[in-house]
Coordinates of C-alpha atoms and ligand atoms in Angstrom, one line a residue:
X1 CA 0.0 0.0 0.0
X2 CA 1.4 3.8 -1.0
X3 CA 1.1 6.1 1.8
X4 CA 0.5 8.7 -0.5
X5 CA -0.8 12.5 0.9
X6 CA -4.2 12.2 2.3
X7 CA -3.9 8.0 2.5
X8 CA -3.9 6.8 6.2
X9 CA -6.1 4.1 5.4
X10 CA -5.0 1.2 7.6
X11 CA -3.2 3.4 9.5
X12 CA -3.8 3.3 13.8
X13 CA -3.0 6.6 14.7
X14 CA -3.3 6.6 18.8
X15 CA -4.3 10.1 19.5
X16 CA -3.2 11.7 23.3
X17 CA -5.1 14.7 24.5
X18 CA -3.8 16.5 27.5
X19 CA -4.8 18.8 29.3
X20 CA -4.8 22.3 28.0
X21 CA -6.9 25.1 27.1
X22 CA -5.3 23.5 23.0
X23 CA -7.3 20.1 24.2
X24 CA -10.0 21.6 21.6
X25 CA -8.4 22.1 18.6
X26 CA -7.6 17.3 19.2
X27 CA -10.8 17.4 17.9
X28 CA -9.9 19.1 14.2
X29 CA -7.0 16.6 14.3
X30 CA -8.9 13.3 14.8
X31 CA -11.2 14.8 12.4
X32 CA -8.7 15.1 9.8
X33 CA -7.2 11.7 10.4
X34 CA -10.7 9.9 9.7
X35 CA -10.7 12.0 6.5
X36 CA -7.6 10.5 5.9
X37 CA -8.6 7.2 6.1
X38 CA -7.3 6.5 9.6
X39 CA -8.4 4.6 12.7
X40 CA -8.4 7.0 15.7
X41 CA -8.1 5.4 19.1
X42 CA -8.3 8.8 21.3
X43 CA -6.7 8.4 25.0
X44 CA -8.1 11.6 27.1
X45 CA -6.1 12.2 30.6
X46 CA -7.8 13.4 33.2
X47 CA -7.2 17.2 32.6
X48 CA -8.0 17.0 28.9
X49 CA -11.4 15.5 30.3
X50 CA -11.9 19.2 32.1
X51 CA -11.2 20.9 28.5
X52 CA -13.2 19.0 26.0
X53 CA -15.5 15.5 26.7
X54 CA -14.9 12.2 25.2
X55 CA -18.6 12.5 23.5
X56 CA -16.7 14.5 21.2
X57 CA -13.7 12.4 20.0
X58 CA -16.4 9.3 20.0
X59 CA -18.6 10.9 17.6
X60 CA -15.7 11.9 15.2
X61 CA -14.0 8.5 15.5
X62 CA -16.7 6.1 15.9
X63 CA -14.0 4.6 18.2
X64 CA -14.3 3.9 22.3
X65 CA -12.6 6.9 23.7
X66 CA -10.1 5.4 27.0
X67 CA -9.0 7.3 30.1
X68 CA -8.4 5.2 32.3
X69 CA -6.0 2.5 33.1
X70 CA -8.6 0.9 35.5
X71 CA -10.9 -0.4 32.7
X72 CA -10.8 -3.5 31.3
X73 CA -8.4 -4.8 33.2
X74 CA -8.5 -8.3 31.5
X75 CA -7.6 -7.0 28.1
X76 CA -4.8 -4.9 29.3
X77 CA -5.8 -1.6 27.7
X78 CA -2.3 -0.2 27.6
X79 CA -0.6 -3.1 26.3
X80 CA -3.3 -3.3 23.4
X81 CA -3.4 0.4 22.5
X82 CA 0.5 0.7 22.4
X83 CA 0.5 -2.5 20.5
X84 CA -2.0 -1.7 18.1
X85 CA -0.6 1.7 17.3
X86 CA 1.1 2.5 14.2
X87 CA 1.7 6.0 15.2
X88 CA 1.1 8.3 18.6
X89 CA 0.3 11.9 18.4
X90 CA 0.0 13.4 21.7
X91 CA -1.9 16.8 20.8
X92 CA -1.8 18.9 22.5
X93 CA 1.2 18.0 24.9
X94 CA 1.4 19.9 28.0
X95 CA 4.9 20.6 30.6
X96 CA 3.4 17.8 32.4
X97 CA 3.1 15.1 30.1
X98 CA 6.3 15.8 28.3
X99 CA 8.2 15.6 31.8
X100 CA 6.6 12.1 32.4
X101 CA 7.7 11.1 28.6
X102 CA 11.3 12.0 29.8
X103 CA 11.3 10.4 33.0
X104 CA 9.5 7.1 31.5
X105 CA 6.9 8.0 34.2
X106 CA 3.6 6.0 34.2
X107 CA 1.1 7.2 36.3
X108 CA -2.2 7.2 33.5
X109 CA -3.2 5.6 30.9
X110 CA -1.8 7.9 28.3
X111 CA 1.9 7.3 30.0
X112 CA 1.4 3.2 30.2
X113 CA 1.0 3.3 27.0
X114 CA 3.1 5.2 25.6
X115 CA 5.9 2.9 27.1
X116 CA 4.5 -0.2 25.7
X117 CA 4.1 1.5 22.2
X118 CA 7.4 1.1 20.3
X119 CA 6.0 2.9 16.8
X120 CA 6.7 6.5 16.1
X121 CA 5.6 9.4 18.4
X122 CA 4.6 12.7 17.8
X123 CA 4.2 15.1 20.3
X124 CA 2.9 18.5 19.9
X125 CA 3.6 20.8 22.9
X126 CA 1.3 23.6 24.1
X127 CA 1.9 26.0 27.0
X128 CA 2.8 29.5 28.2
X129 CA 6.3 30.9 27.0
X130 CA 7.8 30.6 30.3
X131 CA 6.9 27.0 31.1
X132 CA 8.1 26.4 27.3
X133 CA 11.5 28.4 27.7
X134 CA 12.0 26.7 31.6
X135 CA 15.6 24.8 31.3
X136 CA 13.3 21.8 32.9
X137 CA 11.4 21.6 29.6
X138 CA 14.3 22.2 27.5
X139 CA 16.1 19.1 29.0
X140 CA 13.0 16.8 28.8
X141 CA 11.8 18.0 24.8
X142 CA 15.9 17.0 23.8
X143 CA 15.7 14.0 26.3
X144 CA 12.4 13.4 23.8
X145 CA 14.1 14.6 20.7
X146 CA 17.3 12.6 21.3
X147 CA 15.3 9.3 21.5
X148 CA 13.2 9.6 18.1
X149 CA 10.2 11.4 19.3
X150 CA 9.2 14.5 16.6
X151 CA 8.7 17.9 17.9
X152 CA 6.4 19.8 16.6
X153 CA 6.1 23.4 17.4
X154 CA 5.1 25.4 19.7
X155 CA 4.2 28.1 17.1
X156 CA 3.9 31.7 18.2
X157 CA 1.1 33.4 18.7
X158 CA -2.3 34.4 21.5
X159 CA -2.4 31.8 24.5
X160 CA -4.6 31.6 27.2
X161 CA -5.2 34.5 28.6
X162 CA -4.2 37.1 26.0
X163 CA -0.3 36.2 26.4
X164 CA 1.3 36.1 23.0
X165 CA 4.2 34.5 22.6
X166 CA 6.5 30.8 21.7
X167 CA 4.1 28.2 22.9
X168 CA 0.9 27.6 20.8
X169 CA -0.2 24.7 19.6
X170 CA 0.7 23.8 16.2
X171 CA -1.9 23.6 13.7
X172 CA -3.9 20.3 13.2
X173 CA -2.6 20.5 9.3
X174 CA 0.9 20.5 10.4
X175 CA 0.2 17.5 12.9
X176 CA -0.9 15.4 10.2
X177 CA 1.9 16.4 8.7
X178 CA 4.0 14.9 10.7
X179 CA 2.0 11.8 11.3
X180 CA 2.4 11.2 7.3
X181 CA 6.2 11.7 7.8
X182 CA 6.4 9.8 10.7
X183 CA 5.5 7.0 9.1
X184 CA 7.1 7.5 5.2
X185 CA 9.7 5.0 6.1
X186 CA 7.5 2.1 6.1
X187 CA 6.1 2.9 3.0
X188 CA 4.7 -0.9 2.5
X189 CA 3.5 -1.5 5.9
X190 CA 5.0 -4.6 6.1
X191 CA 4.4 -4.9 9.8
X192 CA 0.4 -4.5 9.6
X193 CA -1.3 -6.9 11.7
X194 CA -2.4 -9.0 8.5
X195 CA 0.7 -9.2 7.0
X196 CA 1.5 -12.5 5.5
X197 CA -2.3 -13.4 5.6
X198 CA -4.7 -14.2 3.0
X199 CA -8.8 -12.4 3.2
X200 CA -11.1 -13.4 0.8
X201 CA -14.0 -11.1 1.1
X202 CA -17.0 -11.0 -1.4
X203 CA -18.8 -7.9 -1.9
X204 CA -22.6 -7.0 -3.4
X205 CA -25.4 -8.6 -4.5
X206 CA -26.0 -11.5 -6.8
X207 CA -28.6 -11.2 -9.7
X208 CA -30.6 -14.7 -10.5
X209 CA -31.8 -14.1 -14.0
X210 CA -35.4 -14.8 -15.0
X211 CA -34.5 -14.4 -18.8
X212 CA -32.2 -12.4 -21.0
X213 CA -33.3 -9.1 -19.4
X214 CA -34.5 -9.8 -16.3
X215 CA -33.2 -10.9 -13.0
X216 CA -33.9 -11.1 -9.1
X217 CA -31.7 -8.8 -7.1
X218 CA -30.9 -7.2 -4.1
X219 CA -30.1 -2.7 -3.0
X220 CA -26.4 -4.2 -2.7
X221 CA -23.8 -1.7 -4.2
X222 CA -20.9 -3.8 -2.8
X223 CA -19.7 -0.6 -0.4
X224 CA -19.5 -2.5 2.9
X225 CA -17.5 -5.3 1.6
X226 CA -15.0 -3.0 -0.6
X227 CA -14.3 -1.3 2.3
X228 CA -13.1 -4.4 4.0
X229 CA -11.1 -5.3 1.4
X230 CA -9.5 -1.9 1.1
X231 CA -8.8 -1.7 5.0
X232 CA -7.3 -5.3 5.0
X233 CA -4.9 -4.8 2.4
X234 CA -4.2 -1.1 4.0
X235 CA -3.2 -3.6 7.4
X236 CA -1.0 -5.7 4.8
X237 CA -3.2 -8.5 4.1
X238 CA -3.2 -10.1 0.6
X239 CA -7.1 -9.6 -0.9
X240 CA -9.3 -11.6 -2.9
X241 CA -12.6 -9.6 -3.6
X242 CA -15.5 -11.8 -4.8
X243 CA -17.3 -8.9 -6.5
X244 CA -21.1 -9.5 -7.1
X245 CA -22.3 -7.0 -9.4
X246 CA -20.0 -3.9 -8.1
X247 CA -19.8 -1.1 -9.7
X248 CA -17.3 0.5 -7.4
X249 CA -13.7 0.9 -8.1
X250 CA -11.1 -2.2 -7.6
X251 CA -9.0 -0.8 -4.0
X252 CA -5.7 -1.0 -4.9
X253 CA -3.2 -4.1 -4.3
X254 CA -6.8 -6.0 -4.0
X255 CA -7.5 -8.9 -6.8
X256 CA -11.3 -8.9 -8.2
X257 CA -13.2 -11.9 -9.5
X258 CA -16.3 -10.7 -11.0
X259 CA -19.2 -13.1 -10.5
X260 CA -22.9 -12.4 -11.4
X261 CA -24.9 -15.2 -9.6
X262 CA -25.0 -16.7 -6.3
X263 CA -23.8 -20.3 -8.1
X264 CA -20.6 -18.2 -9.6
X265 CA -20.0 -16.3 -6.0
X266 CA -19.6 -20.3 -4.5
X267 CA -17.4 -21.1 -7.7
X268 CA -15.3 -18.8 -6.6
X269 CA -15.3 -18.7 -2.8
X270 CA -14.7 -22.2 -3.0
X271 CA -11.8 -22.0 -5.6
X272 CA -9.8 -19.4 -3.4
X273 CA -10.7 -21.2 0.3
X274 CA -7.1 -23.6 0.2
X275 CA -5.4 -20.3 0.3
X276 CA -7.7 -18.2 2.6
X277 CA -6.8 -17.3 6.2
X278 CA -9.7 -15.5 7.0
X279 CA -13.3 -15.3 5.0
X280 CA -15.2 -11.8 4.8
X281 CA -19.3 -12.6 3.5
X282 CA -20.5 -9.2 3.2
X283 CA -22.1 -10.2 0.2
X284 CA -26.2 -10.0 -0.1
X285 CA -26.7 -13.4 -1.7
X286 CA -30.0 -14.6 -3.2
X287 CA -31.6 -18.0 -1.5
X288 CA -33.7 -18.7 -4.1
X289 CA -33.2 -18.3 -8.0
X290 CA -35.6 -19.2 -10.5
X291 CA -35.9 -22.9 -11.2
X292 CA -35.6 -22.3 -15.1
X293 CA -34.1 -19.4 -17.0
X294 CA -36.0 -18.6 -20.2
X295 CA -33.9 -18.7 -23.3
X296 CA -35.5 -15.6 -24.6
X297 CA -37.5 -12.5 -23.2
X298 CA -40.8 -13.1 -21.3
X299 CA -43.6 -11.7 -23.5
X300 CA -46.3 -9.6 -21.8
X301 CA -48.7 -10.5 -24.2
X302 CA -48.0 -14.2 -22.7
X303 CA -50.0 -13.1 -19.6
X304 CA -48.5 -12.6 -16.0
X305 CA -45.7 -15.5 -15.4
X306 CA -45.4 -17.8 -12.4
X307 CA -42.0 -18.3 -11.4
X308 CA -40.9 -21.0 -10.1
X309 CA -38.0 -21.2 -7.4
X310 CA -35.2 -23.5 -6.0
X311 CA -33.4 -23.0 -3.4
X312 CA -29.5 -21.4 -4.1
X313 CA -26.6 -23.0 -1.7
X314 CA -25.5 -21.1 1.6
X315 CA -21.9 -21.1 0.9
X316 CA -21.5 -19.5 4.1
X317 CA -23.1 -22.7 5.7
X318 CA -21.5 -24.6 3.5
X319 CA -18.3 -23.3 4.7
X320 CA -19.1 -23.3 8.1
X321 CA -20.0 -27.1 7.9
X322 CA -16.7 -28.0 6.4
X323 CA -15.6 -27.2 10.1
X324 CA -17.2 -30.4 11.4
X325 CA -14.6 -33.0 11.4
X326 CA -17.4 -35.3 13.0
X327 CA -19.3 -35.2 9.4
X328 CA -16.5 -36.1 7.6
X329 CA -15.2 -32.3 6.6
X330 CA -12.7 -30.2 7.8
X331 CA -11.6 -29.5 11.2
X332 CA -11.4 -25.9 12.4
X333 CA -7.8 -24.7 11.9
X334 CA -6.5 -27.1 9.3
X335 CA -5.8 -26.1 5.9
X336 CA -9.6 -24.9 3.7
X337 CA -11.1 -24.1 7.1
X338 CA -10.6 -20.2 7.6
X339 CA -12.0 -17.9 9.8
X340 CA -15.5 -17.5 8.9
X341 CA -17.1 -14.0 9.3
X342 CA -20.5 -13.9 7.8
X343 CA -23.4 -10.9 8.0
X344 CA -27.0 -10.7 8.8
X345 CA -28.8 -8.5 7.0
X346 CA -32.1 -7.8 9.4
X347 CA -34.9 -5.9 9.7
X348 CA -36.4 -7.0 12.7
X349 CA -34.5 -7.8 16.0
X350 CA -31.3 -7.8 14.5
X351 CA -29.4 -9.1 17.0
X352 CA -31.4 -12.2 18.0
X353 CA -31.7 -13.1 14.5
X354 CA -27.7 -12.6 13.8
X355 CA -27.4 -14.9 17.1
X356 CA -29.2 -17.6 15.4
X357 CA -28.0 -17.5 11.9
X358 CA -24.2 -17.8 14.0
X359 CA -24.8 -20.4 15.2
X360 CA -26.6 -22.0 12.3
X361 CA -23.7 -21.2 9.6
X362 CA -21.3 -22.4 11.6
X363 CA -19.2 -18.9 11.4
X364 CA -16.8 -17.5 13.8
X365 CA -17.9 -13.8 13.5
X366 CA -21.3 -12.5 12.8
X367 CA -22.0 -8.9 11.7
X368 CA -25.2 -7.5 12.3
X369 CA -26.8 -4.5 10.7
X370 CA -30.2 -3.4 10.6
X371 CA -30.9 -2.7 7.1
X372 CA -34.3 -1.2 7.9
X373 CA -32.4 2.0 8.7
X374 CA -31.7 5.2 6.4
X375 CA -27.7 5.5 7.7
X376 CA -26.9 2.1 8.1
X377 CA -26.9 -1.1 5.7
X378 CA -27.5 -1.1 2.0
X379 CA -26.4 1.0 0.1
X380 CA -25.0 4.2 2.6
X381 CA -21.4 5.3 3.3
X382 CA -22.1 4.8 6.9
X383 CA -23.1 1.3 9.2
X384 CA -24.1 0.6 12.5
X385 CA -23.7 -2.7 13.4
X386 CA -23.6 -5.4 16.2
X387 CA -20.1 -8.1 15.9
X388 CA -21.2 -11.4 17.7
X389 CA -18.4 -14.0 18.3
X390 CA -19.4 -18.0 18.3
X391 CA -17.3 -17.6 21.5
X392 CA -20.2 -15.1 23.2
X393 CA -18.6 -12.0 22.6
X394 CA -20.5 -8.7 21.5
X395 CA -19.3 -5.8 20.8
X396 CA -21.2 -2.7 19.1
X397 CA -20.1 -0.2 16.8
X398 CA -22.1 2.9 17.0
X399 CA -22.9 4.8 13.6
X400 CA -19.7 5.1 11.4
X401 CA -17.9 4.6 8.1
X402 CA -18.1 1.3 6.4
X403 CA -14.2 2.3 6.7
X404 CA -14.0 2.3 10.0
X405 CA -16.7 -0.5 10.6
X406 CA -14.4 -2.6 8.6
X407 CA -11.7 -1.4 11.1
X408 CA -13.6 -3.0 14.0
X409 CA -14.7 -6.3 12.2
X410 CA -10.7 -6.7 11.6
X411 CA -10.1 -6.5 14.8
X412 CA -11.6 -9.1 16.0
X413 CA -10.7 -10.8 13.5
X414 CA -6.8 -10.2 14.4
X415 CA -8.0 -11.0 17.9
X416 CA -9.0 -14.7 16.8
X417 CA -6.5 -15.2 14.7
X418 CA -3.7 -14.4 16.9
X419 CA -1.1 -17.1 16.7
X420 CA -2.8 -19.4 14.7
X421 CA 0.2 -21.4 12.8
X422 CA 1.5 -20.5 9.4
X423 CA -0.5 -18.3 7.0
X424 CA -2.3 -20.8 4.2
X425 CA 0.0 -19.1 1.8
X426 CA 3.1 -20.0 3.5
X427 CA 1.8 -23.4 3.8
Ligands
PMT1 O1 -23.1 -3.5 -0.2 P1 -23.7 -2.4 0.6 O2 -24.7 -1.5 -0.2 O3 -22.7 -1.6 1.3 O4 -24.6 -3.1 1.8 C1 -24.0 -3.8 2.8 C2 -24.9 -5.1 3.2 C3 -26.2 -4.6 3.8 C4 -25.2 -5.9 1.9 C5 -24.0 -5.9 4.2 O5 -23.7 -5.1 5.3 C6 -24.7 -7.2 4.6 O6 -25.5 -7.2 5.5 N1 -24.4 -8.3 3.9 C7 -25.0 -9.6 4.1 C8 -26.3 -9.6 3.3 C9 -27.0 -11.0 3.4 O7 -27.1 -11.7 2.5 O8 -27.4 -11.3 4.6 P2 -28.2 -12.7 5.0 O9 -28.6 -12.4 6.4 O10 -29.2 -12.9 4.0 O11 -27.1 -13.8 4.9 C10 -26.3 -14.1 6.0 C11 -24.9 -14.5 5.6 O12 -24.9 -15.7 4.8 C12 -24.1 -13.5 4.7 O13 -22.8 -13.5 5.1 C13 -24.3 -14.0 3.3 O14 -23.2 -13.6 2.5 C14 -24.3 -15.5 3.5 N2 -25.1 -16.2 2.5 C15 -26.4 -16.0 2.4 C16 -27.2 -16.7 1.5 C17 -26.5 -17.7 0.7 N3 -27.2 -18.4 -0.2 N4 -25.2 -17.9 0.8 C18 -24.5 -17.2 1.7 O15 -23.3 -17.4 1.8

C-alpha cells in the first residue's frame, strides 16, 4: 500500500489529549485523520477531560474513547493500544506530560501506554512561553528529541489568557503532517497486523436471472464489503474480492473476480478457500433463484408468469460445515477451514436473528446491521452494526464509516486469529 498524501487508510493513529486550554483544537485533528482514512483510538487524561468531553472524540472517530488504566483490566488496555498503534500523536502536549515522557513515568493511561508503544511518536507541545522556555522543559523536549520522538512546534502566537508569545499549539494540518512523515519510512507497511495473511471477502449482491433481461436482485452496491477489502490490504493482508455486481472501483493491491450469480460467487469462494486465512461474506446473496431461465425474453402479451424457485446453496453454511470433522469435513484450523465472518442482514430484532443465523452457519464472527435504517446497511457510506463471536462476545459499533466499521470487524478478526500457525500461503 502507497502512503501517498491524504492516505492513512489502515493506519492506527493513537491520538493523546492533554490537558490544555489546546485540548480543543484534538478534535480538528482526529477529524482530519478519519478524513484521511485513519483509525483513531483517542486516549483523554484526566485534565483533557476538564477541556473537551470524550462525547466528542467518540462521535468523530466512531472509536471507544479510553481514560483510564482501570478499565478492562482483562484486556490490558495499555498493552493493546500501544500494541495496536502505528503512530502516537499526543496533541496537545502539556509541561506535564512531556516531563513524564522524559522520565519514562507511568502514572495514567496515556503514560502506560506510551511505554508499551514502540511505533513512532509525535508530540505536539502547548503551553505558556515561560513553562516552554523553563531549562526543565528544554532538558525533557531534547531528552524526547534525542530518543526519536518529533517535535512539533510550539508556534507563536495568542495563548490563554491574552499572552502572546512561543508556545501555541501547532496547527492540526501540520500534525498530520507529521504523522504522514512519521511514518514515510514504512512505505509498505510490512508490519500490519495481517501481513502474510490471505482475506477473501465477497462484496454486493447476486442477480438470479429470469430471462435475458430480467433478474432477481438485491439494493447491494458492494460498499461494505469493498471497504473491507480496502482496510485489510491497508493492514497488509493479501485480498481476494469476490465482487457481485460492483460497480465500485477495484482498492488497490486487491485482486477482483467478478461473478454475477450466487452459483458463480460459490465457484469462486470455493476456488480461493485452500489459500484463505480468513473469509469476509458481506455479500447480499440470493436464497432462491428461478428454477428455469428462459432462453429468450418473457412476453407480456403471454400473460403474468409464475416463477418457479429453487433454493440457491449457503456457501457461508457450507463453509461453516466443512468445520465439522465429525461429518467427515474439515476441522477448524486445518488447511480450507478459515475464519469465517458472515453478515445478517435484518430488519427485525437484528441481533437475536444474527445470534441464530451464527450459530446456524457455523461462522466465527457475525455482523449485524439493521438494514431497515436510512444510515446504516445497504447501500450508505455509513453502518451501525452489532459483531457477535461464536465464542459469546459482542461488541457494538455505533454509527460510522463502512471504513471504520471494517476497522472494527478486523479486529476481531486479528484478535481470533492471533497465533494461529502459518498463514495458508506460507503453507
Ligand atoms: O453492499 P452495501 O450496499 O454496502 O450493503 C451492505 C450489506 C447490507 C449488503 C452488508 O452489510 C450485509 O449485511 N451483507 C449480508 C447480506 C446478506 O445476504 O445477509 P443474510 O442475512 O441474508 O445472509 C447471512 C450470511 O450468509 C451472509 O454473510 C451471506 O453472505 C451468507 N449467505 C447467504 C445466502 C446464501 N445463499 N449464501 C451465503 O453465503
Amino acid at each position: 500500500m502507497s502512503l501517498g498524501v491524504g492516505d492513512l487508510t489502515g493506519v492506527r493513529v493513537l491520538l493523546g489529549v492533554t490537558g490544555g486550554i489546546a485540548a480543543y483544537k484534538a478534535a480538528l485533528v482526529a477529524r482530519l485523520l478519519v478524513h484521511a482514512g485513519a483509525t483513531v483510538d483517542p486516549v483523554l487524561t484526566a485534565g483533557a477531560e476538564r477541556f473537551i468531553g470524550p462525547a466528542t472524540f467518540e462521535g468523530l472517530t466512531g472509536r471507544r474513547v479510553r481514560t483510564s488504566v482501570w478499565e478492562d483490566i482483562p484486556g490490558q488496555t495499555h498493552v493493546a493500544l500501544g500494541r495496536a498503534a502505528d503512530v502516537v500523536l499526543i496533541y496537545p502536549a502539556t509541561a506535564h506530560t512531556i516531563a513524564k515522557l522524559a522520565g519514562g513515568l507511568a502514572d495514567d493511561l496515556l503514560t502506560t501506554t506510551l511505554l508499551a508503544a514502540t511505533c513512532p511518536v509525535v508530540v505536539c507541545p502547548a503551553m505558556h512561553t515561560e513553562m516552554w522556555q523553563h531549562p526543565a522543559t528544554a532538558a525533557n523536549v531534547a531528552t524526547l528529541v534525542e530518543r526519536g520522538v518529533r517535535i512539533v512546534g510550539p508556534d507563536d502566537g495568542t495563548l490563554m489568557g491574552g499572552d502572546v508569545g512561543a508556545g501555541r499549539v501547532s496547527e492540526p494540518e501540520d500534525a498530520l503532517a507529521a504523522v504522514h512523515a512519521a511514518l514515510a519510512g514504512r512505505p509498505d507497511r510490512a508490519g500490519g497486523d495481517l501481513a502474510g495473511r490471505t482475506v477473501v471477502v465477497t462484496a454486493g449482491g447476486t442477480r438470479e436471472p429470469l430471462d435475458p433481461v430480467r433478474y432477481l436482485g438485491n439494493r447491494s452496491t458492494g460498499k461494505m464489503g469493498v471497504a473491507v477489502a480496502k482496510v485489510a490490504t491497508a493492514r497488509g493482508a493479501t485480498v481476494h474480492l469476490v465482487a457481485a455486481n460492483v460497480a465500485l472501483p477495484t482498492p488497490d493491491g486487491v485482486t477482483r473476480h467478478d461473478v454475477t450469480t450466487a452459483l458463480e460467487l460459490r465457484d469462486a469462494v470455493l476456488g480461493l478457500v485452500d489459500d484463505a486465512d480468513v473469509i469476509v461474506k458481506a455479500a447480499a446473496v440470493a436464497d432462491f433463484r428461478p428454477a428455469t431461465v428462459s432462453g429468450t425474453k418473457i412476453k407480456k402479451a403471454d400473460g403474468i408468469p409464475t416463477i418457479e424457485l429453487t433454493r440457491n446453496p449457503d456457501v457461508l453454511a457450507e463453509l461453516g460445515a466443512r468445520r465439522d470433522g465429525s461429518a467427515g469435513g474439515t476441522p477448524v484450523g486445518q488447511p480450507g477451514s478459515p475464519l469465517l465472518v458472515g453478515f445478517a442482514a435484518e430488519t427485525d430484532d437484528p441481533e437475536r436473528h444474527g445470534r441464530d443465523k451464527l450459530a446456524r452457519k457455523g461462522a466465527d464472527l457475525l455482523v449485524v446491521n439493521d438494514v431497515s435504517r436510512t444510515d446504516a446497511g445497504f447501500a450508505t457510506d455509513t453502518n451501525s452494526v452489532i459483531i457477535l463471536g461464536a465464542d459469546g462476545s459482542r461488541t457494538e459499533v455505533p454509527l460510522a464509516t463502512k471504513e471504520q466499521v471494517a476497522g472494527h470487524i478486523l479486529d476481531e478478526v486479528v484478535a481470533r486469529l492471533g497465533d494461529a500457525g502459518p498463514t495458508r500461503a506460507a503453507r
